[in-house]
Coordinates of C-alpha atoms in Angstrom, one line a residue:
X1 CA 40.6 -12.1 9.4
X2 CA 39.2 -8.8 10.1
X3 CA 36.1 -8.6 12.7
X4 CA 34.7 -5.8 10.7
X5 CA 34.4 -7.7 7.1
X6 CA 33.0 -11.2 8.6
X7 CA 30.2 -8.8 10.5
X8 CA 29.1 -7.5 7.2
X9 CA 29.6 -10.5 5.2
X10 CA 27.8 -12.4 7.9
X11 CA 24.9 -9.6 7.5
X12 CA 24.7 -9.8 4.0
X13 CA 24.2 -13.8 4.1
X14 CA 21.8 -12.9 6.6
X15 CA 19.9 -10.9 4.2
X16 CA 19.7 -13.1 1.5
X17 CA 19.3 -16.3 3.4
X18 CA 16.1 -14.8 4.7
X19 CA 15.2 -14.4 1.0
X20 CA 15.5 -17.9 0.7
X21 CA 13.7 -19.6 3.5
X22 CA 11.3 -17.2 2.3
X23 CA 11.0 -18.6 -1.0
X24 CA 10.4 -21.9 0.3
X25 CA 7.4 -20.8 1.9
X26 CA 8.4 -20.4 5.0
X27 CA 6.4 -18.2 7.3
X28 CA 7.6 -14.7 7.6
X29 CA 7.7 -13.2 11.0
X30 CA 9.4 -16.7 12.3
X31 CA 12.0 -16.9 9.2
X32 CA 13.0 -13.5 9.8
X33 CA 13.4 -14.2 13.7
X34 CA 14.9 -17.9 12.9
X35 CA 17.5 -16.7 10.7
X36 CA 18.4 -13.7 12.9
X37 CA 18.9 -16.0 16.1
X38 CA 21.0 -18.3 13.7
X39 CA 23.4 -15.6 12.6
X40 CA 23.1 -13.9 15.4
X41 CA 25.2 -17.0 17.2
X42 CA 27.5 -17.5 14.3
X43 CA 28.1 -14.1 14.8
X44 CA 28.5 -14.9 18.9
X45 CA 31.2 -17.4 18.0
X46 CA 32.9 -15.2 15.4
X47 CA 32.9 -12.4 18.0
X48 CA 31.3 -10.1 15.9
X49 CA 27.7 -10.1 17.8
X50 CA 27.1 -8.7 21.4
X51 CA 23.9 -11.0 22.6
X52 CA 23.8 -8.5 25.0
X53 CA 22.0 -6.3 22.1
X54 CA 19.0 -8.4 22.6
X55 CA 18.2 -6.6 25.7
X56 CA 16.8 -3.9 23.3
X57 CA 14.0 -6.4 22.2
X58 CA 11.4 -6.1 25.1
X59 CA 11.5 -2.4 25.3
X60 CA 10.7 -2.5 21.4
X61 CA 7.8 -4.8 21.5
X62 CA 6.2 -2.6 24.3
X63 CA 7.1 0.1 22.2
X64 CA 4.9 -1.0 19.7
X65 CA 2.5 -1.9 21.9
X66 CA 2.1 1.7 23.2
X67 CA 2.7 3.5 20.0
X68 CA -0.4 5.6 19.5
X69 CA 0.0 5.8 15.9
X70 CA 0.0 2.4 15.3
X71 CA -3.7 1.7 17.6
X72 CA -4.8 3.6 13.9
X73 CA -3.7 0.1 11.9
X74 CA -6.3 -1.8 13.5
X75 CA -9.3 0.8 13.7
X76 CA -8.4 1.6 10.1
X77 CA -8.3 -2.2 8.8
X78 CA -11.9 -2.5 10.9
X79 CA -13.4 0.4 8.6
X80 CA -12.5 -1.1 5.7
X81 CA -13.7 -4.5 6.6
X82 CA -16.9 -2.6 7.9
X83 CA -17.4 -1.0 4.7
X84 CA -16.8 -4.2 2.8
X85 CA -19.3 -6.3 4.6
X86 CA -21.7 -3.6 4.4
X87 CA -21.9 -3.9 0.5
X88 CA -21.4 -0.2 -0.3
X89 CA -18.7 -1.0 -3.2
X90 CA -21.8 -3.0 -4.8
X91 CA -24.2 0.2 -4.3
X92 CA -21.2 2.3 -5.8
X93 CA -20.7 0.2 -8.8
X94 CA -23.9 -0.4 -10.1
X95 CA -25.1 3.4 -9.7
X96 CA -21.8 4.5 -11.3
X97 CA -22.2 2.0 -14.0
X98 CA -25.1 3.4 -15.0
X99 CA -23.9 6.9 -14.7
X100 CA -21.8 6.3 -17.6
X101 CA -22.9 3.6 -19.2
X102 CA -24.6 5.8 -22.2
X103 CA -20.2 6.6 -22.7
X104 CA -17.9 4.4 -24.6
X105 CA -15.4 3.3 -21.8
X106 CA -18.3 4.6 -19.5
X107 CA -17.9 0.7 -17.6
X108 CA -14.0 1.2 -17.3
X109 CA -14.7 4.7 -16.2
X110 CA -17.1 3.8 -13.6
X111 CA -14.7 0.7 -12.0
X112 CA -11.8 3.3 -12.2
X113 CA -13.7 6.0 -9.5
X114 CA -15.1 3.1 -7.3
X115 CA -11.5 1.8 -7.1
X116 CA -10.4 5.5 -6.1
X117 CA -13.6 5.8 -3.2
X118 CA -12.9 2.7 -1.9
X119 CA -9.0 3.5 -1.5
X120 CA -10.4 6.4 0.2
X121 CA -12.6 5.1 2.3
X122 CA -11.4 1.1 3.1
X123 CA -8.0 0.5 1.9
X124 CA -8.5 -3.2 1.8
X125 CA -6.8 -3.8 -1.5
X126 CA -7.8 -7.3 -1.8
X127 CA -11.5 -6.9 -0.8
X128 CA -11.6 -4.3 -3.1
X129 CA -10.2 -6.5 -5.6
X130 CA -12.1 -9.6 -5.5
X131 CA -15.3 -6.9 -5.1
X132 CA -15.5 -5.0 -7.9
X133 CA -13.9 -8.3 -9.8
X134 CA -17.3 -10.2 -8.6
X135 CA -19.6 -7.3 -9.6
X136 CA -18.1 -5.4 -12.0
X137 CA -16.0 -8.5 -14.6
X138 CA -19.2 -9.8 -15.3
X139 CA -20.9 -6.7 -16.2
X140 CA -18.0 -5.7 -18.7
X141 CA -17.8 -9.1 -20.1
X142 CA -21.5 -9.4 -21.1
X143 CA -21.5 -5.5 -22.5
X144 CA -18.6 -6.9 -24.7
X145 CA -15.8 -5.8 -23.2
X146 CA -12.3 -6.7 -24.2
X147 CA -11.3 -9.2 -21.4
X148 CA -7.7 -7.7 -21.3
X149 CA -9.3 -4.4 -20.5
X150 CA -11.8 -5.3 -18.2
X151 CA -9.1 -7.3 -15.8
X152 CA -6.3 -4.8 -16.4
X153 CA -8.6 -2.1 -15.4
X154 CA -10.1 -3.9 -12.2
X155 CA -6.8 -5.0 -10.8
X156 CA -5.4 -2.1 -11.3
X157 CA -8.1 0.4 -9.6
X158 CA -8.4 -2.1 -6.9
X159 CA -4.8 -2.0 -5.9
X160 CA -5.0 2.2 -5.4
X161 CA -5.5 1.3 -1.4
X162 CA -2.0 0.7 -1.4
X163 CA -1.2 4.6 -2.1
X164 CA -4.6 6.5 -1.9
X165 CA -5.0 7.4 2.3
X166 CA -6.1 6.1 4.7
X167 CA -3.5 3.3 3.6
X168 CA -1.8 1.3 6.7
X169 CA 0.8 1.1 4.3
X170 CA 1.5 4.4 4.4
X171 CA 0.9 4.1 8.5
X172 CA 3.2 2.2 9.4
X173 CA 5.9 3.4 7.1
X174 CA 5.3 7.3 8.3
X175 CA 5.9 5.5 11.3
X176 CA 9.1 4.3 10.7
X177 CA 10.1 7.0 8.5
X178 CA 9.8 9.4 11.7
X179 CA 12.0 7.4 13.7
X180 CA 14.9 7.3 11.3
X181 CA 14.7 10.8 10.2
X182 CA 14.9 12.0 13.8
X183 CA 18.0 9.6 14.5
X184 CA 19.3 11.1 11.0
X185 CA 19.2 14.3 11.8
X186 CA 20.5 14.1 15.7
X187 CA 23.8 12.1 14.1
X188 CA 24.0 15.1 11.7
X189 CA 24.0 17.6 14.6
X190 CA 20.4 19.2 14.5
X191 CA 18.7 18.5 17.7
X192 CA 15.8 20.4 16.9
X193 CA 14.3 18.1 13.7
X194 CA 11.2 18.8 11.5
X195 CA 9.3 16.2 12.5
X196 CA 7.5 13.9 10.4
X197 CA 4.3 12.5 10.8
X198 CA 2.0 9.9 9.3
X199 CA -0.1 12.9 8.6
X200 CA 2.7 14.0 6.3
X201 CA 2.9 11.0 4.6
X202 CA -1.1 11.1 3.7
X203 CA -0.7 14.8 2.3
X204 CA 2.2 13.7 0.1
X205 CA 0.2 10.9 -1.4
X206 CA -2.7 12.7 -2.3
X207 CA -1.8 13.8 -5.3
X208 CA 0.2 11.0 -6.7
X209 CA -3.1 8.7 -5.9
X210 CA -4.8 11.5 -8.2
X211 CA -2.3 11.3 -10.5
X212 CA -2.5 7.5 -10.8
X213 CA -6.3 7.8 -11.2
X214 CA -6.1 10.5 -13.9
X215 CA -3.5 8.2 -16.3
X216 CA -6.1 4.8 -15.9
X217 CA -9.0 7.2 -16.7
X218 CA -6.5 8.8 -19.4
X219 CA -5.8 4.9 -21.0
X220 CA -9.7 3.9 -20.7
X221 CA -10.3 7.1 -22.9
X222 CA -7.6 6.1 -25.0
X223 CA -9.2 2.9 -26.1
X224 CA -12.5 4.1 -25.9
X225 CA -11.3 6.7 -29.0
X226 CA -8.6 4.3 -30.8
X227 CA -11.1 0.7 -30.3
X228 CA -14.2 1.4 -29.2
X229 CA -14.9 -2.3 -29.8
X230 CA -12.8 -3.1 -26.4
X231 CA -15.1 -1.2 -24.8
X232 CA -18.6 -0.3 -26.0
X233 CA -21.3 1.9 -24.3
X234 CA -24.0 0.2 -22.0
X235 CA -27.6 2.1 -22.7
X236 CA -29.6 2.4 -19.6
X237 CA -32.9 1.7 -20.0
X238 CA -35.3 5.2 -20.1
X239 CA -37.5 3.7 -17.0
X240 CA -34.3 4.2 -14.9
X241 CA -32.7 7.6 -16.0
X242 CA -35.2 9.3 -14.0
X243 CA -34.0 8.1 -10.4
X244 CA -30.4 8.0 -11.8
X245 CA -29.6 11.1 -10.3
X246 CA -31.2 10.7 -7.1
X247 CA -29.0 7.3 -6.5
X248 CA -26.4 8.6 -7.5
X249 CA -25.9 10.8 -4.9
X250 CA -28.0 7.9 -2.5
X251 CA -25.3 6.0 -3.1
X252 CA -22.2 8.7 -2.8
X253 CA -22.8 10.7 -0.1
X254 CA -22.3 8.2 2.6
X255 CA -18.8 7.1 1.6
X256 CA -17.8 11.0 0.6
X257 CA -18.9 11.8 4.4
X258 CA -16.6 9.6 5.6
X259 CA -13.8 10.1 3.4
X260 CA -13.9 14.2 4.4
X261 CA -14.5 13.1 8.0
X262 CA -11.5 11.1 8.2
X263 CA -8.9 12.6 5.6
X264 CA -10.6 16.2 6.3
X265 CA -9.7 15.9 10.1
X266 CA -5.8 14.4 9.3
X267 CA -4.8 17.1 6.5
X268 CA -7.2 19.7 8.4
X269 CA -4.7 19.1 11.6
X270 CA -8.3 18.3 13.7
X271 CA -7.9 15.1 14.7
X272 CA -4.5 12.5 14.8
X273 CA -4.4 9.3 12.6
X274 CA -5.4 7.4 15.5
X275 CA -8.5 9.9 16.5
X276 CA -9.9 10.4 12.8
X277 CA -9.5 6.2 12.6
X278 CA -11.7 5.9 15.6
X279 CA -14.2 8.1 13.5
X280 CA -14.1 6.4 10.8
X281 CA -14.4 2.8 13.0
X282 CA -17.9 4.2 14.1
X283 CA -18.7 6.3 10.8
X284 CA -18.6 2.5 9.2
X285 CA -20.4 1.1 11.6
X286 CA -23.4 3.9 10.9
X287 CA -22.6 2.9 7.4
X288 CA -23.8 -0.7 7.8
X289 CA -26.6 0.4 10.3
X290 CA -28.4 2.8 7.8
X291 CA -28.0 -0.4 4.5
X292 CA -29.7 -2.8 7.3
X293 CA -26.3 -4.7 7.0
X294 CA -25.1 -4.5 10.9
X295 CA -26.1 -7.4 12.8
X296 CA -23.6 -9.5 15.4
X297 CA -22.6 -11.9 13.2
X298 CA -21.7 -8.4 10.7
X299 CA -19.5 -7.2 13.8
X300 CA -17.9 -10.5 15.1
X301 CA -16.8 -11.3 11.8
X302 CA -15.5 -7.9 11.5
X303 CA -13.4 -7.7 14.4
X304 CA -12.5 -11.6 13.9
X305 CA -11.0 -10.4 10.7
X306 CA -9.8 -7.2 12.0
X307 CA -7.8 -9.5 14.5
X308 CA -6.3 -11.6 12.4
X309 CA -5.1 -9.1 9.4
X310 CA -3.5 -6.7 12.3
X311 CA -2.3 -9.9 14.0
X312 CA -0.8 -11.2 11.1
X313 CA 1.2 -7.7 10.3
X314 CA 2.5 -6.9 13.8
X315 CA 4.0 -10.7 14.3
X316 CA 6.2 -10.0 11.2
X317 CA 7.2 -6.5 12.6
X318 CA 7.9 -8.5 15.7
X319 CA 10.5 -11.0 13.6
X320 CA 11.7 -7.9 11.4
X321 CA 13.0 -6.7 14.6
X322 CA 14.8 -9.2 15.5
X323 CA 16.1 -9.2 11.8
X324 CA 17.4 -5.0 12.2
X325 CA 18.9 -5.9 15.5
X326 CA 21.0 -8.5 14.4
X327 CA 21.9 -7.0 10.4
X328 CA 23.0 -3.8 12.4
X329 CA 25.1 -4.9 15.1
X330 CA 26.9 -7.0 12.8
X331 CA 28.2 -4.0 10.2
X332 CA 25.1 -4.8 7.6
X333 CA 24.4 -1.2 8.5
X334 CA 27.6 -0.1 7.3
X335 CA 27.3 -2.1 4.3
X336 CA 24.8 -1.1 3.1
X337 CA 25.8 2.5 3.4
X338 CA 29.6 2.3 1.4
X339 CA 27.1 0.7 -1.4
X340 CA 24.4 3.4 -2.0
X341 CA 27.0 6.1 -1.1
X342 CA 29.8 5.5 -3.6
X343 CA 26.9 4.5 -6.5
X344 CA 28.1 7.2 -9.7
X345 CA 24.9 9.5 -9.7
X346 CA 24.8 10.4 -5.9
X347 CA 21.6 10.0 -3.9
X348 CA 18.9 10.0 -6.4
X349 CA 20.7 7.0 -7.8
X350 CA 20.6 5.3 -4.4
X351 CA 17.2 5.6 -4.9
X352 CA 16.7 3.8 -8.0
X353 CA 18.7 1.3 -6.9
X354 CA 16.7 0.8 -3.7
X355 CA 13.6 1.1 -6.2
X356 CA 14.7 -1.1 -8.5
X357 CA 15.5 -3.6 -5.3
X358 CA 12.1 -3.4 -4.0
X359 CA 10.6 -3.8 -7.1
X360 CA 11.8 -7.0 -7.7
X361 CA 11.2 -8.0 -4.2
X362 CA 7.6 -7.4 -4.9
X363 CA 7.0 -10.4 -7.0
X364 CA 7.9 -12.4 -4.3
X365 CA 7.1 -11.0 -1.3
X366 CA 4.4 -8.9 0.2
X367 CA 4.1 -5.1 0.9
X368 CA 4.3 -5.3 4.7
X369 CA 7.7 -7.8 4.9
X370 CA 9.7 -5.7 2.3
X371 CA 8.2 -2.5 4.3
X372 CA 9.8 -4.2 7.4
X373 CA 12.9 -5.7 5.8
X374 CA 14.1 -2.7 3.5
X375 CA 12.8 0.3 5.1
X376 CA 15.2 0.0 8.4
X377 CA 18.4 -1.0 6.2
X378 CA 18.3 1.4 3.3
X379 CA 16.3 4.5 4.9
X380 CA 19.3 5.2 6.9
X381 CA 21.4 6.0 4.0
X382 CA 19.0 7.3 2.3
X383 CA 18.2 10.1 4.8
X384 CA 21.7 10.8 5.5
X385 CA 22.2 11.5 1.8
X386 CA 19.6 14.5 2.5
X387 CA 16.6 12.8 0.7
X388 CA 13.3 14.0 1.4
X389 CA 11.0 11.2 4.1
X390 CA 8.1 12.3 2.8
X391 CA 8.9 11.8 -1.0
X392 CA 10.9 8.7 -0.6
X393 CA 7.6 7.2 1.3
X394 CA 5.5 7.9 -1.3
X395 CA 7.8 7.0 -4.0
X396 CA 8.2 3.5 -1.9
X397 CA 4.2 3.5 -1.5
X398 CA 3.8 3.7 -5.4
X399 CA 6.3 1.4 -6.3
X400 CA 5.2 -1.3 -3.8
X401 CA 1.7 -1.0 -5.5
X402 CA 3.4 -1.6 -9.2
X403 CA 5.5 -4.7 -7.9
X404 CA 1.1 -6.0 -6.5
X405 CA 0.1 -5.8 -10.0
X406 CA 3.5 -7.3 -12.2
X407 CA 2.8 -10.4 -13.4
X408 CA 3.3 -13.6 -12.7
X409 CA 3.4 -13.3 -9.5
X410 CA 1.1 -10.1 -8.6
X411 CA -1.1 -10.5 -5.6
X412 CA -3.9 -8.6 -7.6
X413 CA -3.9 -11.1 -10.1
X414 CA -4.1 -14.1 -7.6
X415 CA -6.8 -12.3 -6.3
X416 CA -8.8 -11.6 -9.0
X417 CA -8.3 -15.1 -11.0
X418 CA -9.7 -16.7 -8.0
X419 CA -13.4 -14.6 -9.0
X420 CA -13.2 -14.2 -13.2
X421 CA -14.8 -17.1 -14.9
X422 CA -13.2 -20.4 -15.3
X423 CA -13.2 -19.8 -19.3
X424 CA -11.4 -16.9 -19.1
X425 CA -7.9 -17.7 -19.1
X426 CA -5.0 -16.4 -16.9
X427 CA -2.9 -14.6 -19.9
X428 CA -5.9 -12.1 -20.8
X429 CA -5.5 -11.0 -17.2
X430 CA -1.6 -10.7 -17.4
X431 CA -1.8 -9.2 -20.6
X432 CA -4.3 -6.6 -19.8
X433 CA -2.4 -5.5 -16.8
X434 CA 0.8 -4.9 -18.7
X435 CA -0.8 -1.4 -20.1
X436 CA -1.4 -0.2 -16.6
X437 CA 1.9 -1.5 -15.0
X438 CA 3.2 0.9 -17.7
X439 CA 1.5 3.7 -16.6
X440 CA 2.8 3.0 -12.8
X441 CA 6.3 3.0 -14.2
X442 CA 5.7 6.4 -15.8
X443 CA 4.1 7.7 -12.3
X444 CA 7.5 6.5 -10.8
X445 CA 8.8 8.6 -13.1
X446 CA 6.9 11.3 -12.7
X447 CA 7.1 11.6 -9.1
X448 CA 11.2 10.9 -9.4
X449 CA 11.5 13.6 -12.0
X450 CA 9.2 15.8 -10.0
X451 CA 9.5 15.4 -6.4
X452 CA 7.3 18.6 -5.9
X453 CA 4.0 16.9 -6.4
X454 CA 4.8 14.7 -3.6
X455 CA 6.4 17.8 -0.9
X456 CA 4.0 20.2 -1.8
X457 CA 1.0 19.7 -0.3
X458 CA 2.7 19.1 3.5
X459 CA 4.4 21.6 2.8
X460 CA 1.4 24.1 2.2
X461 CA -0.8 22.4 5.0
X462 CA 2.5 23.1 7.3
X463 CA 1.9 26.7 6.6

């Protein structure tokens, strides 16, 4: 039997054996190593796997070790716990609340633009979650809120950390997305490649975070004008309209600061990832310091969680590893490419396909392992078919976020059903997400129909 066609079978069993363990509940980063090492000596006895590839291994983990961009992860996963334990989404929330409360919608509206500065300023998608579902579900339910609109619209402002910069998501895959497109480029004979930076990749999603923000504000106004029943106006009381301005901007100014210090300095081309993540590390910490909130059981907590979220990511890019080495020495490379290459519709079909994939790998796995598992395998292709890095990153970086709020199995809606009420049940919060998972899919569309609102901006900061 031909080596060439057990290699890639034995690849593409790989693949979707990995699925399964993974379905079982098996941990991650040692289901993708397991599985590797296990076809990897199937492979050994078929003859279609050098072991001698494995000498690759230590030079990659110290590779990643020593990879500047990636020291941002944890500095930027230590602001946003920072910011969380120093209670400024609460602050945010009930100043905005007010803000707009004399507006119909004016609760949705508020929970909408704290989801937006917190994506800007912490990125912790499930902090932000459970956050604004402690503070602000309650709040809605007792104005008389619609409970479909008041969990759709919390989940899905929550989960704009996922696209919205400083994301690690977006970190890690600019990382990733600059390695491949160099290695593209070199096979296709340019030795001199653009580069492209995690920088880049925070420019391109700008605008598509905006855009996200603009069609939930869009859909609250909607209901506010069609049933204003769903979501009625909150009066403030007259004794409090006169400060209202005044804490307003008490309670804005210190995450704005941050947000121009640290996206200002990236987009600006001042400071790197890593430097702008070290200033927002310490703008947190000021944060916390000026609300009385930083004390040493504030910061140990802090790093002990910062430790065990960046932990918990860089083990399963440790096991994904082993999983690329092993899929690509055995043909799954190749595979892979003959499949998205010969699809009727050329690249920007390989695209939904790989979209379509991911999305559906969403309700089962999270962001990280399908950045990890996906990213190395179809990226490739994708790159050689002349699609843009930056685009396809964002596009990635959107859909991901969709696939976190899909029911049943959306990680927002774990987290938030774990802080609504006991007597609200679990199908108002699927249902009221359904509206907004819509409005992702159109954004897909968008950005796929218009891959200019995702290019432009590096491209005009590029000069």
């Amino acid at each position: 039997m031909d080596p060439i066609f057990i290699g890639e079978m034995l690849a593409a069993l790989m693949f979707f054996g990995v699925i399964g363990f993974l379905l079982l509940g098996f941990p991650v980063a040692f289901t993708l190593a397991g599985v590797s090492l296990l076809f990897g000596a199937v492979g050994m006895g078929f003859g279609v796997f050098d072991p001698s590839n494995f000498g690759s291994l230590p030079n990659r983990y110290i590779g990643f070790m020593t990879n500047e961009v990636l020291v941002a992860v944890p500095l930027f996963i230590f602001m946003g716990v920072m910011l969380e334990r120093s209670q400024i989404a609460e602050q945010l929330l009930l100043t905005m609340g007010k803000l707009f409360g004399n507006m119909r919608g004016g609760l949705g509206i508020s929970v909408v633009l704290v989801g937006a500065m917190l994506a800007a300023s912490t990125g912790v998608v499930g902090a932000t979650v459970v956050t604004m579902g402690l503070i602000s579900l309650p709040a809605m339910l007792r104005a008389g809120y619609d409970p479909k609109l008041a969990t759709g619209v919390i989940c899905a402002s929550g989960t704009l950390g996922q696209i919205i910069p400083p994301s690690t998501v977006l970190i890690f895959m600019g990382d990733m997305l600059s390695g491949i497109n160099s290695q593209v480029q070199m096979a296709k004979g340019n030795f001199a490649p653009t580069p492209v930076s995690v920088g880049d990749l925070f420019a391109g999603a700008l605008l598509p975070g905006i855009l996200l923000v603009s069609l939930y504000l869009s859909y609250v106004l909607f209901k506010a004008a069609t049933a204003p029943a769903s979501c009625p106006a909150t009066p403030v009381p007259a004794d409090e309209k006169s400060q209202l301005v005044r804490d307003f901007f008490v309670a804005l100014m210190p995450p704005l600061l941050l947000i121009l210090a640290v996206l200002g300095s990236i987009l600006g081309g001042i400071a790197t990832p890593t430097e702008a993540a070290s200033v927002g590390a310490v703008g947190a910490m000021v944060l916390a310091a000026m609300r009385w909130r930083l004390s040493f059981r504030i910061l140990r907590e802090t790093m002990i969680a910062t430790a065990t979220i960046t932990s918990m990511v860089f083990v399963i890019l440790l096991g994904a590893s082993v999983f690329s080495i092993v899929f690509r020495m055995m043909g799954g490379d190749n595979l892979v490419h003959e499949f998205l290459s010969n699809l009727p519709g050329g690249p920007l079909a390989a695209v939904a396909v790989v979209m379509i994939i991911m999305f559906f790998l969403g309700f089962i796995l999270d962001t990280f392992e399908i950045i990890f598992i996906v990213i190395p395998i179809t990226a490739p292709v994708l790159l050689m078919l002349d699609i843009d890095p930056i685009w396809l990153g964002v596009l990635v970086g959107v859909n991901l976020q969709t696939s976190f709020l899909t029911p049943p199995f959306g990680f927002a809606l774990f987290y938030l059903r774990g802080v609504a009420p006991s007597d609200l049940p679990t199908s108002a919060i699927y249902k009221g997400i359904l509206p907004f998972v819509m409005l992702q899919v159109v954004a897909i569309a968008i950005l796929f129909a218009f891959p200019q609102i995702v290019t432009w901006l590096p491209k005009v900061i590029a000069g």
